[in-house]
Tab-separated table of C-alpha atoms in Angstrom:
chain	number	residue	atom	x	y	z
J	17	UNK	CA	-27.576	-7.970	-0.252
J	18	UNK	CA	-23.619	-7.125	0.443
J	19	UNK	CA	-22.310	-9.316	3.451
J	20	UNK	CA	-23.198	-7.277	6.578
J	21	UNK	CA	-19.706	-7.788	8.676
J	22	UNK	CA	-17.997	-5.880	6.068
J	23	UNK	CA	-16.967	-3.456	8.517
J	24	UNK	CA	-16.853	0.072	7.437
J	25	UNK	CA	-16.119	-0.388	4.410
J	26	UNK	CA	-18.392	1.470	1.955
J	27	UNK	CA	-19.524	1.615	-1.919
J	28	UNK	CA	-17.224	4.365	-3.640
J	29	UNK	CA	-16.296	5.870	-6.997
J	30	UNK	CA	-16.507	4.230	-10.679
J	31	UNK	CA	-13.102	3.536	-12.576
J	32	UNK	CA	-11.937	5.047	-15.804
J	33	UNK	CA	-8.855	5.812	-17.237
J	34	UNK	CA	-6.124	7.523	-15.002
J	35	UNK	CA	-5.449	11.107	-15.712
J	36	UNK	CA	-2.698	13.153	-14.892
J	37	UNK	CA	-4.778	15.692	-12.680
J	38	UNK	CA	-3.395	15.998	-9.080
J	39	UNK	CA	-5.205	14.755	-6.028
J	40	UNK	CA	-8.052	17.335	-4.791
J	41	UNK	CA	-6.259	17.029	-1.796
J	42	UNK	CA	-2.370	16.925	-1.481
J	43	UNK	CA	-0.737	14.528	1.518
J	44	UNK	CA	2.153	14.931	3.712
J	45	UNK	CA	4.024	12.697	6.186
J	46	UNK	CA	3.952	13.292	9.532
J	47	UNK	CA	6.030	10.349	10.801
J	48	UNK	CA	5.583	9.517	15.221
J	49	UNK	CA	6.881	6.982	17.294
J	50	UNK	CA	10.446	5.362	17.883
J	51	UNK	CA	12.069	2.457	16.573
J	52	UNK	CA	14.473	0.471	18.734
J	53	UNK	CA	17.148	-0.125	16.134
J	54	UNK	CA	17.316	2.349	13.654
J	55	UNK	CA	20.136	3.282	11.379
J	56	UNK	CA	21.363	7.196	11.836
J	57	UNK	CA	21.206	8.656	8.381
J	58	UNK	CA	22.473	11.974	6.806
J	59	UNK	CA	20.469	13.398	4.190
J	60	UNK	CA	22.223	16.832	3.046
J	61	UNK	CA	20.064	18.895	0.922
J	62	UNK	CA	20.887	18.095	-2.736
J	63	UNK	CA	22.791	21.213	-4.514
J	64	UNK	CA	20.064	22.467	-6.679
J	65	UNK	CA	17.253	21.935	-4.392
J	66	UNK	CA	16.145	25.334	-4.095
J	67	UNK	CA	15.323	25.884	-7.612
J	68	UNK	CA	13.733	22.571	-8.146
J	69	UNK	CA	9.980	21.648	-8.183
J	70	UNK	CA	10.755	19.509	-5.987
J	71	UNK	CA	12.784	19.127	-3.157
J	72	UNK	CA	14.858	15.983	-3.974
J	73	UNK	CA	16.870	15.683	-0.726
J	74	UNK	CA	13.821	16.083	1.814
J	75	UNK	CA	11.856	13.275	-0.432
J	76	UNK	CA	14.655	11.035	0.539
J	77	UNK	CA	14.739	11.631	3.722
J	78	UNK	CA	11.046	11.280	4.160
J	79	UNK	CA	10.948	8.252	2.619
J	80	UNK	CA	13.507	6.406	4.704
J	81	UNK	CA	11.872	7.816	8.454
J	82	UNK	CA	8.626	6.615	7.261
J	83	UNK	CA	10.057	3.182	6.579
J	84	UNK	CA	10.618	2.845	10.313
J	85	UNK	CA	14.200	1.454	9.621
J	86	UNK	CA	16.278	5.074	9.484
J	87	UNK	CA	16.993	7.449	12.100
J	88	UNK	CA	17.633	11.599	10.334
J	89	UNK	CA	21.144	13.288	12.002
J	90	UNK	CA	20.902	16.635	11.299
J	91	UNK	CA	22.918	18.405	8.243
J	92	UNK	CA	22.443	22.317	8.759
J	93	UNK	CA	24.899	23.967	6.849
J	94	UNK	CA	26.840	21.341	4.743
J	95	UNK	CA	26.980	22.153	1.650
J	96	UNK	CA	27.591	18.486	-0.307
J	97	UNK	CA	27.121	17.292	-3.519
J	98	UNK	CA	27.978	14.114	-5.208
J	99	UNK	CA	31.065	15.419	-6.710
J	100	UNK	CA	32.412	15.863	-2.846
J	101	UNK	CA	34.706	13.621	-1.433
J	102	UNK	CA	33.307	14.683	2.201
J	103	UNK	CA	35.657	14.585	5.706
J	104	UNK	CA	33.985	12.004	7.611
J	105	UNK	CA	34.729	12.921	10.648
J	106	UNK	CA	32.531	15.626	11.640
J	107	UNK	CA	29.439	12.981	10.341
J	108	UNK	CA	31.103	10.493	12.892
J	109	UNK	CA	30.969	13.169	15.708
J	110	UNK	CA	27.127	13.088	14.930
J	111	UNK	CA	26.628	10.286	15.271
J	112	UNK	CA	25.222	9.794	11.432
J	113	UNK	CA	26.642	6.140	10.354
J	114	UNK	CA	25.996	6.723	6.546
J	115	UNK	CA	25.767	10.157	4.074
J	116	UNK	CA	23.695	10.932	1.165
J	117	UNK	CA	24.360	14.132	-1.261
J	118	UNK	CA	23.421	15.133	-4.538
J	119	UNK	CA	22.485	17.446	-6.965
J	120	UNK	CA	19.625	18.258	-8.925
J	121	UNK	CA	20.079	20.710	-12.194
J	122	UNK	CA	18.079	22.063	-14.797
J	123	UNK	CA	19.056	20.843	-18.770
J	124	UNK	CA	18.178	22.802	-21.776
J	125	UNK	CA	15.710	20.851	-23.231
J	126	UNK	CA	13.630	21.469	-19.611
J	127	UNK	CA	14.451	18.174	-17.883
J	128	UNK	CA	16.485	17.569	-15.101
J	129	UNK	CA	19.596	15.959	-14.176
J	130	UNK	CA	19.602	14.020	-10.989
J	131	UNK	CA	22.553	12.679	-9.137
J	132	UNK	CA	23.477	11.400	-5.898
J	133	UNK	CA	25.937	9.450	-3.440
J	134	UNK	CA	26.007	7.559	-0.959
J	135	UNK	CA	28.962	7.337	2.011
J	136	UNK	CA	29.611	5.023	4.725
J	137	UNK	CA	30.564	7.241	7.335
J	138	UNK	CA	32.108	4.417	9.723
J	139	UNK	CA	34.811	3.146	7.170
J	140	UNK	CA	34.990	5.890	5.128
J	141	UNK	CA	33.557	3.947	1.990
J	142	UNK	CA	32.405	5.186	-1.266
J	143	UNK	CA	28.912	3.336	-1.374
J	144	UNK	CA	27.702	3.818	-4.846
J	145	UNK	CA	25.495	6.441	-6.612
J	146	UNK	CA	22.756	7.040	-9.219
J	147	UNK	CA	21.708	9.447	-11.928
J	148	UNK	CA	18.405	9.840	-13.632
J	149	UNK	CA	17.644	12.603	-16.592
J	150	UNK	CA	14.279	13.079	-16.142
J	151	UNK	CA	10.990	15.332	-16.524
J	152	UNK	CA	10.285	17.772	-14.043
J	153	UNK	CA	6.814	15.456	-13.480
J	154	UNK	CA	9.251	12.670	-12.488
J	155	UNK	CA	11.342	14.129	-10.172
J	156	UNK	CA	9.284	12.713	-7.064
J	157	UNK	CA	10.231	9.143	-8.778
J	158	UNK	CA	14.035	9.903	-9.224
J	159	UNK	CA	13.889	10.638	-5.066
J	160	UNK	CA	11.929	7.495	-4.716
J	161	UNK	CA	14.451	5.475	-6.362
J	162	UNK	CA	17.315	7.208	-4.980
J	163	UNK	CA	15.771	6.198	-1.305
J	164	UNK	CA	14.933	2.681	-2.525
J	165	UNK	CA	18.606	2.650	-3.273
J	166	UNK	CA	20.059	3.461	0.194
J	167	UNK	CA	17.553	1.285	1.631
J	168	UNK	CA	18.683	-1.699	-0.289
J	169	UNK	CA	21.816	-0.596	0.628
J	170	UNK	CA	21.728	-0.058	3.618
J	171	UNK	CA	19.226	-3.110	4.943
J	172	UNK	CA	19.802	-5.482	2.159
J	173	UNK	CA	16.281	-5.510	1.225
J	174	UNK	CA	14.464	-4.244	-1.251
J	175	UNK	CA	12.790	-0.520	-0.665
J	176	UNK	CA	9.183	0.102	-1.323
J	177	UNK	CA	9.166	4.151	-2.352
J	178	UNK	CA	8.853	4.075	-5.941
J	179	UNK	CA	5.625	1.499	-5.717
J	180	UNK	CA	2.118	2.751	-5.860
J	181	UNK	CA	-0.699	3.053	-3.982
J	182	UNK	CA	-4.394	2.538	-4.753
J	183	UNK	CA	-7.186	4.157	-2.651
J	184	UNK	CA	-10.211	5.614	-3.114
J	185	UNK	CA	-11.619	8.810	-1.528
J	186	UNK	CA	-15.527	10.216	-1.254
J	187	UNK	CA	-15.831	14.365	-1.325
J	188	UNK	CA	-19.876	15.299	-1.341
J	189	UNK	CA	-21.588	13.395	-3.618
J	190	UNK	CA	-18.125	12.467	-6.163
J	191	UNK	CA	-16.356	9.571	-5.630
J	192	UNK	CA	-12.491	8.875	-6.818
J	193	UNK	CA	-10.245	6.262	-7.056
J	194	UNK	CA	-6.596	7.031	-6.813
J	195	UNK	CA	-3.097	6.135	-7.960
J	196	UNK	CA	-0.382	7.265	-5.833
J	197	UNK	CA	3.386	7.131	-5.081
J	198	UNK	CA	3.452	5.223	-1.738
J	199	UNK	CA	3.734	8.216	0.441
J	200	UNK	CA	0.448	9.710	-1.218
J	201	UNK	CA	2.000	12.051	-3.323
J	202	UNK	CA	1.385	12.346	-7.095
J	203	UNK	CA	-2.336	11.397	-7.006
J	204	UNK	CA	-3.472	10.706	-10.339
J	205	UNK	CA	-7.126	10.332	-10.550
J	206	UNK	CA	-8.927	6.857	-12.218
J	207	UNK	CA	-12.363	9.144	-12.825
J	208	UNK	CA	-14.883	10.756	-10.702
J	209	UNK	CA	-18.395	9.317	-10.622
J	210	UNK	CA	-21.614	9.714	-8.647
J	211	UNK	CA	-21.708	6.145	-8.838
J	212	UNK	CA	-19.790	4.000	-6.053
J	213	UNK	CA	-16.271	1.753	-6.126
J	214	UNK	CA	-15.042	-0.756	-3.156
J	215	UNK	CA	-12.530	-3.381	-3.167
J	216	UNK	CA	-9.739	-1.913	-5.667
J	217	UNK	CA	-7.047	-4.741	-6.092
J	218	UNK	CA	-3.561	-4.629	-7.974
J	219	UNK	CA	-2.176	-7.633	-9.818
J	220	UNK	CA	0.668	-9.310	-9.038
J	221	UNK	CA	2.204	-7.525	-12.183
J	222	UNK	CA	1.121	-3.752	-11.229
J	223	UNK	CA	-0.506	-3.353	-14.783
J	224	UNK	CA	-4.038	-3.763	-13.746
J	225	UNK	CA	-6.752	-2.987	-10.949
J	226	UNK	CA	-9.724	-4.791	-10.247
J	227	UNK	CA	-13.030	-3.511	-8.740
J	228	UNK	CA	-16.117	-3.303	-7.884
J	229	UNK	CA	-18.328	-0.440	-9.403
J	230	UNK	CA	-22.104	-0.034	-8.513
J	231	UNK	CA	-22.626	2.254	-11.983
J	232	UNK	CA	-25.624	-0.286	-12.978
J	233	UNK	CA	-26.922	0.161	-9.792
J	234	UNK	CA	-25.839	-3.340	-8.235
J	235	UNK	CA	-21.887	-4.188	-7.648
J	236	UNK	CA	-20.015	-5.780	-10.669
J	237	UNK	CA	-16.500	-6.657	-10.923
J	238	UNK	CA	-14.096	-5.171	-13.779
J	239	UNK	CA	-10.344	-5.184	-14.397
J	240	UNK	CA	-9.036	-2.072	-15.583
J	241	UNK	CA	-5.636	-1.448	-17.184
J	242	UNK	CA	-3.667	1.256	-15.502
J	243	UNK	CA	-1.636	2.400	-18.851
J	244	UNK	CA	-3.704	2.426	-20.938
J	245	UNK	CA	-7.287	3.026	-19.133
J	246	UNK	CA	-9.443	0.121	-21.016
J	247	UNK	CA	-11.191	-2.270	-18.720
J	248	UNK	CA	-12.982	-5.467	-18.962
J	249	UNK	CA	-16.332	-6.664	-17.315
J	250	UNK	CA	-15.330	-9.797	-15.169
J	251	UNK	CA	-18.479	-10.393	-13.374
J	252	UNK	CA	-22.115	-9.172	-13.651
J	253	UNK	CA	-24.244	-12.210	-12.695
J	254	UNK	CA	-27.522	-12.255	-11.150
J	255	UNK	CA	-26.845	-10.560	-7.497
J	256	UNK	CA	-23.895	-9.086	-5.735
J	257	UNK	CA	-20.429	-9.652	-7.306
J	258	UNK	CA	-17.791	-8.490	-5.206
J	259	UNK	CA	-14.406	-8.767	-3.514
J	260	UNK	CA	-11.770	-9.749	-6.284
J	261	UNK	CA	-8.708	-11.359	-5.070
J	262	UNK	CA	-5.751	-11.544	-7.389
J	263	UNK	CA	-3.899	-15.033	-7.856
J	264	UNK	CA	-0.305	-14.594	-7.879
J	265	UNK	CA	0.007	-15.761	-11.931
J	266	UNK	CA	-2.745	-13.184	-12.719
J	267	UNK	CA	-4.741	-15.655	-14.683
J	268	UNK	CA	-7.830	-16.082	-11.692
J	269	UNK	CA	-9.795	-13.858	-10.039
J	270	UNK	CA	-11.540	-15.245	-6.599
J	271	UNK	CA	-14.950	-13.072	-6.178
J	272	UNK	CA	-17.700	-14.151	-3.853
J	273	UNK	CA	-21.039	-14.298	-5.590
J	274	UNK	CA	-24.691	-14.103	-4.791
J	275	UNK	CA	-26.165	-15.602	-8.029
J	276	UNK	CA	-26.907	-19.209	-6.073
J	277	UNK	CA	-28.130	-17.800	-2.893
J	278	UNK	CA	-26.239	-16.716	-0.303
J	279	UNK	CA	-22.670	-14.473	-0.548
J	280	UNK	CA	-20.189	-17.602	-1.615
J	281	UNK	CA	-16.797	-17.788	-3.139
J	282	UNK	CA	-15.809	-18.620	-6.527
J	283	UNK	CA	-12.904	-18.408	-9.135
J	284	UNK	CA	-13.091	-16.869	-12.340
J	285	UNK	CA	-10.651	-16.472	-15.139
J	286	UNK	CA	-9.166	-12.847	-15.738
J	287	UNK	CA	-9.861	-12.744	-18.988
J	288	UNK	CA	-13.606	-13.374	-17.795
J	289	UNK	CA	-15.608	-16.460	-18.393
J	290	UNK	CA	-17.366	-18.923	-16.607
J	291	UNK	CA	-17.598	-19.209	-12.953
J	292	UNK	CA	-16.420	-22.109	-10.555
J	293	UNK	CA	-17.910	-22.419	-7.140
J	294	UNK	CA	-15.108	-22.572	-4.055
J	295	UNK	CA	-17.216	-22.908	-1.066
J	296	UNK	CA	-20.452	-24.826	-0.260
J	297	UNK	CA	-21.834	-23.005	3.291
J	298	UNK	CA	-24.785	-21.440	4.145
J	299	UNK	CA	-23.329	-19.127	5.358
J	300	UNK	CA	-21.632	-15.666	4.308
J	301	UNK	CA	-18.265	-16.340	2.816
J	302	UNK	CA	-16.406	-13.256	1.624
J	303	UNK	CA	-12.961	-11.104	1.127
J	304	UNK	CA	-10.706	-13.636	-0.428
J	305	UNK	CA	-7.345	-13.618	-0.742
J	306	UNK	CA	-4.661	-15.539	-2.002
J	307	UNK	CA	-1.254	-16.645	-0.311
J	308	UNK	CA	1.832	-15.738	-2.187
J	309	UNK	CA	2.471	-19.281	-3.546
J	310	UNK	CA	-1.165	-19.045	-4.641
J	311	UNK	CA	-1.692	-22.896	-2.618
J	312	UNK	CA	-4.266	-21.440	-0.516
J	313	UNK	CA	-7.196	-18.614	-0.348
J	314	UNK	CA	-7.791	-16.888	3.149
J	315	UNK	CA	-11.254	-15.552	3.081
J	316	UNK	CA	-14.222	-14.335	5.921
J	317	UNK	CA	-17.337	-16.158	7.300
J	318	UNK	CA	-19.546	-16.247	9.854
J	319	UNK	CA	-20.016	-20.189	9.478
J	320	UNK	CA	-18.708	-20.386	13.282
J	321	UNK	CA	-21.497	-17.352	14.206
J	322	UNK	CA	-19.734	-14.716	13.540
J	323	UNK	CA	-17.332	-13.560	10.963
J	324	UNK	CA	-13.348	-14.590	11.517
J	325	UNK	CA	-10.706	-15.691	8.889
J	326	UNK	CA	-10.739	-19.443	7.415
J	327	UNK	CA	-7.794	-20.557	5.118
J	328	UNK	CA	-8.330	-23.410	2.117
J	329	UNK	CA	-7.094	-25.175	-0.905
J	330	UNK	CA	-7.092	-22.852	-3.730
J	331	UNK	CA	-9.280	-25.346	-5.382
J	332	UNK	CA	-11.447	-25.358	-2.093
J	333	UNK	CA	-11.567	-27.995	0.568
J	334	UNK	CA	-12.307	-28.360	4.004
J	335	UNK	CA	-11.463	-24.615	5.465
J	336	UNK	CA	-9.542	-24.101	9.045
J	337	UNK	CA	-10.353	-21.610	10.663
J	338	UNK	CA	-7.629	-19.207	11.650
J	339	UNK	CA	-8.149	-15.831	14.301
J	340	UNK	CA	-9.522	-17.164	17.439
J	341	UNK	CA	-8.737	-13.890	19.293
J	342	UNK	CA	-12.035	-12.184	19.226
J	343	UNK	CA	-14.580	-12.352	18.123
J	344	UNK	CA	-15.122	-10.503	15.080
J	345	UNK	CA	-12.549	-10.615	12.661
J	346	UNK	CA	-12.530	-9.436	9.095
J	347	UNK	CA	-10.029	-7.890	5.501
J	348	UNK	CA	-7.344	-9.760	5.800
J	349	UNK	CA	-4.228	-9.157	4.671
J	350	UNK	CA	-0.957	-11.864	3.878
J	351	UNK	CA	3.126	-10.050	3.817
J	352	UNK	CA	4.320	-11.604	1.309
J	353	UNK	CA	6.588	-14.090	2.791
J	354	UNK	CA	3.383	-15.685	4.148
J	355	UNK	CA	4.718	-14.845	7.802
J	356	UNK	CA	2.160	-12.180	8.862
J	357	UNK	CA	-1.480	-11.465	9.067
J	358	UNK	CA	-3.044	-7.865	9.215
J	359	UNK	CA	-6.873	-7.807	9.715
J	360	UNK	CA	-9.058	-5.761	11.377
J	361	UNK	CA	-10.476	-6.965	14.830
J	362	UNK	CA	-13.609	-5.244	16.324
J	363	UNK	CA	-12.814	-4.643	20.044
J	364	UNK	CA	-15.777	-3.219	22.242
J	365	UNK	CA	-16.919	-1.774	19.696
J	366	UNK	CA	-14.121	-0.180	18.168
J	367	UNK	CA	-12.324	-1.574	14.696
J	368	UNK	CA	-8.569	-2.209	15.760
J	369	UNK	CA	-5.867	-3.162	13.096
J	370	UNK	CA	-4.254	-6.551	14.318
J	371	UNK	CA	-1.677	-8.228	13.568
J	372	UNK	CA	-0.672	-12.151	13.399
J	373	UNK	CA	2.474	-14.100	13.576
J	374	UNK	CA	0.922	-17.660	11.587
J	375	UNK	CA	3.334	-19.665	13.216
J	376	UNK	CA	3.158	-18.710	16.673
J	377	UNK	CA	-0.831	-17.445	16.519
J	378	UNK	CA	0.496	-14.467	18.797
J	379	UNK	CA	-1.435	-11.271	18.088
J	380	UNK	CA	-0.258	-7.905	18.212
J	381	UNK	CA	-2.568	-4.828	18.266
J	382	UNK	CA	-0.950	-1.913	16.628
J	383	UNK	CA	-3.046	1.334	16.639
J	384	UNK	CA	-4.409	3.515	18.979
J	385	UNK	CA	-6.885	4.332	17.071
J	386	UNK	CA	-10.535	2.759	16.903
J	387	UNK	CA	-12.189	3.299	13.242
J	388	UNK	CA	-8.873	0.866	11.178
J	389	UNK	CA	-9.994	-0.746	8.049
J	390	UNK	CA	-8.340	-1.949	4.631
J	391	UNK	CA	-4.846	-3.217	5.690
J	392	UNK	CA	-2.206	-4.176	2.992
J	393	UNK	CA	1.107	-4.954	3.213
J	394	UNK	CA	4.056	-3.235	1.637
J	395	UNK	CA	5.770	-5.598	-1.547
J	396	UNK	CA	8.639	-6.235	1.045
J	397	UNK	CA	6.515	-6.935	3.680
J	398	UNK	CA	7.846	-4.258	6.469
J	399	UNK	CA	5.142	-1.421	6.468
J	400	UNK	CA	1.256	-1.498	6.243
J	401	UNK	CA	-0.994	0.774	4.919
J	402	UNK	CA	-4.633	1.285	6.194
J	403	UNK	CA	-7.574	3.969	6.837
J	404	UNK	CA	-8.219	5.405	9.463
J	405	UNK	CA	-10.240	8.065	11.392
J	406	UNK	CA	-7.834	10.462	13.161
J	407	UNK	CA	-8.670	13.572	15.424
J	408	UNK	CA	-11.313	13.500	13.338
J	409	UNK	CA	-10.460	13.022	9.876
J	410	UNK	CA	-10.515	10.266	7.369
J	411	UNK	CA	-6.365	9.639	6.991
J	412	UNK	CA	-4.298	7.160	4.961
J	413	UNK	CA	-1.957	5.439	7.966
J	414	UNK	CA	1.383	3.569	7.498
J	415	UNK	CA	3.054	1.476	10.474
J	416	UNK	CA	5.170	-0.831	10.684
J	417	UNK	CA	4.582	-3.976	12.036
J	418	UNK	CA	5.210	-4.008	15.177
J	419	UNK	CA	3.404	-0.403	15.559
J	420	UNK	CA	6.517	1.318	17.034
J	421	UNK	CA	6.704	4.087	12.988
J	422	UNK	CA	3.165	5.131	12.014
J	423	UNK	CA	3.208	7.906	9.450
J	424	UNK	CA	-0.287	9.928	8.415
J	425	UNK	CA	-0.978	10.549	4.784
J	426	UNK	CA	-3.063	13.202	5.652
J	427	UNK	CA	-5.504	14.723	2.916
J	428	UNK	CA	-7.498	17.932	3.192
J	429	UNK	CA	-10.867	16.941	2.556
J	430	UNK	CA	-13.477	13.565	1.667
J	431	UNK	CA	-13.568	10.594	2.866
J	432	UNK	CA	-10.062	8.496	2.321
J	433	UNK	CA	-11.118	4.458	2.333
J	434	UNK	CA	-9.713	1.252	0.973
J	435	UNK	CA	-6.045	1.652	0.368
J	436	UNK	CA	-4.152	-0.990	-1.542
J	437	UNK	CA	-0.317	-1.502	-1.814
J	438	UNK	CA	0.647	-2.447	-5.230
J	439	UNK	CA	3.782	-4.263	-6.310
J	440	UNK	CA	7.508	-3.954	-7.062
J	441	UNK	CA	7.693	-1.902	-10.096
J	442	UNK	CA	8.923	-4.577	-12.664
């Protein structure tokens, strides 16, 4: 038997290699709320954009208003490229404190030249700029750099656009998992199945998934390499095997196990191998995960009566128990600075994304909406991705942490579940 405080998470989709077929269902950001200190940003529309595939300067700008951190000012009618040496003071008047512009051209061979700057409007500063030649398949990417760019720019920190996304989506009787830029776009499918997926988890590296596919008719954990589509079988004992957790080095995979009884957690190697028992309850222990510093595991169990989040020794231990707002806690989530914890909280009856401050135990709920599941955090630790059930619909949801910048990834059609946030691109 799966654990039964799971939430709503469900069995989806079996894994094979990715293909370059776009998503059934194309996304698109719709960005709401208001941050209180955002930075006022203009994006002109990159000289070329028109006859491009894609639209290089709206990419840009998407990216940085769904990051929560960037305010648009508007640019109608400038007409800017990077070889402009623009008059600042009409962008002051604005109100914008920094400029982007670029161009985007066609070459002979068919690729495309990409180039942009950036301007500090204030002082009047020539910030830096970038160039990529690339294929017209990789223009999305050059925008997602070129926005990672300004971000680190701009905030000092690194930006999160050009990372991926994993998620996996039901339509009928097919299931699908997904690789995707981080604002949804550029779906490449894993393979469609009859059979289900659940639990799809990125390594530290970004080279590799784990998951859990029910294609013998009970779950069984594999790693699958996203290059080059081979996989492994990591677990197939006798029972359930589900919920792989990542360690940070990538050598250990923490799964929780039914082969001994009752739904316990365990560490195996990723190459595959032997298992070695973590936790001795009677009681359902499940969803691990591992702190960045890979000292401790944070899992789910019900050994107080109902399920909430414990934290051990990597090597096991004594666990502490962790949420004590609620009473029904489950998927957690860690930023990676080991400051926050997303996890979903069921709240009179409705499944609420929360999220904790470790130090302080103060809990913020973020959404207004009542069907959450699957947080993860951004690599920089800013934004969160979930599911969600909006007017309706099954939607991939952003926000940042304090819930003030939600953006919808909004698909067309299926079931959208189990999103997770892979790594800097290395």
């Amino acid at each position: 038997m799966q654990p039964t405080f799971t939430g709503r998470r469900q069995a989806l989709a079996a894994l094979g290699a990715l293909a370059a077929v776009p998503a059934l269902a194309q996304f698109r950001v719709e960005v709401t709320g208001v941050g209180t200190t955002q930075l006022p940003i203009a994006i002109a529309a990159f000289r070329g954009d028109a006859e491009a595939p894609q639209k290089i300067g709206a990419i840009v700008q998407a990216d940085l208003e769904r990051s929560g951190q960037f305010r648009p000012v508007d640019t109608a009618g400038a007409a800017l490229d990077e070889t402009s040496r623009p008059d600042v003071s009409p962008w002051r008047q604005k109100g914008a404190d920094s400029l982007a512009v670029g161009s985007v051209s066609r070459l002979a061979d068919g690729r495309y030249d990409v180039r942009f700057r950036l301007w500090d409007v204030v002082r009047g500063q020539d910030l830096g700029g970038q160039s990529f030649v690339v294929a017209g398949g990789d223009l999305r990417l050059a925008a997602h750099r070129i926005a990672d760019m300004i971000y680190e720019k701009l905030t000092g920190e690194k930006g999160v656009f050009s990372t991926r996304i994993a998620y996996v989506t039901k339509g009928g009787t097919r299931y699908n998992l997904w690789v995707a830029d981080a604002d949804g776009e550029n779906a490449q499918s894993a393979l469609a199945s009859p059979e289900p997926i659940i639990s799809p988890a990125w390594s530290a590296n970004g080279g590799q998934l784990a998951y859990v596919s029910f294609e013998s008719r009970k779950p069984v954990v594999y790693v699958h390499d996203v290059s080059t589509g081979q996989r492994r079988l990591i677990a197939n004992f006798r029972g359930s095997n589900s919920a792989p957790a990542w360690s940070p080095d990538g050598r250990t995979l923490a799964v929780t196990l039914t082969r001994d009884g009752g739904s316990q957690l365990y560490t195996i190697a990723s190459s595959g191998g032997e298992a070695k028992r973590l936790t001795q309850s009677g009681s359902i222990d499940t969803e691990p995960l591992y702190s960045a510093d890979g000292r401790n595991i944070y899992f789910v169990s019900d050994r107080g009566g109902a399920p909430q989040i414990y934290r051990m020794g990597a090597g096991g231990g004594e666990p502490q128990r962790v949420t004590f707002t609620g009473s029904y806690n489950i998927s957690p989530a860690l930023s990676p600075d080991g400051r926050w914890l997303a996890y979903i909280s069921r709240i009179s009856g409705a499944f609420k994304l929360q999220v904790m401050e470790l130090a302080s135990g103060n809990v913020v709920s973020v959404t207004e909406t009542t069907s959450d599941e699957s947080p993860s955090f951004a690599p920089n630790g800013r934004l969160i991705v979930y599911a969600t059930r909006q007017n309706g619909r099954e939607a991939l949801m952003t926000t940042t942490i304090d819930g003030k910048i939600k953006a919808r990834l909004a698909g067309q059609g299926g079931d959208i579940r189990e999103p997770d946030w892979g790594p800097f691109q290395r």
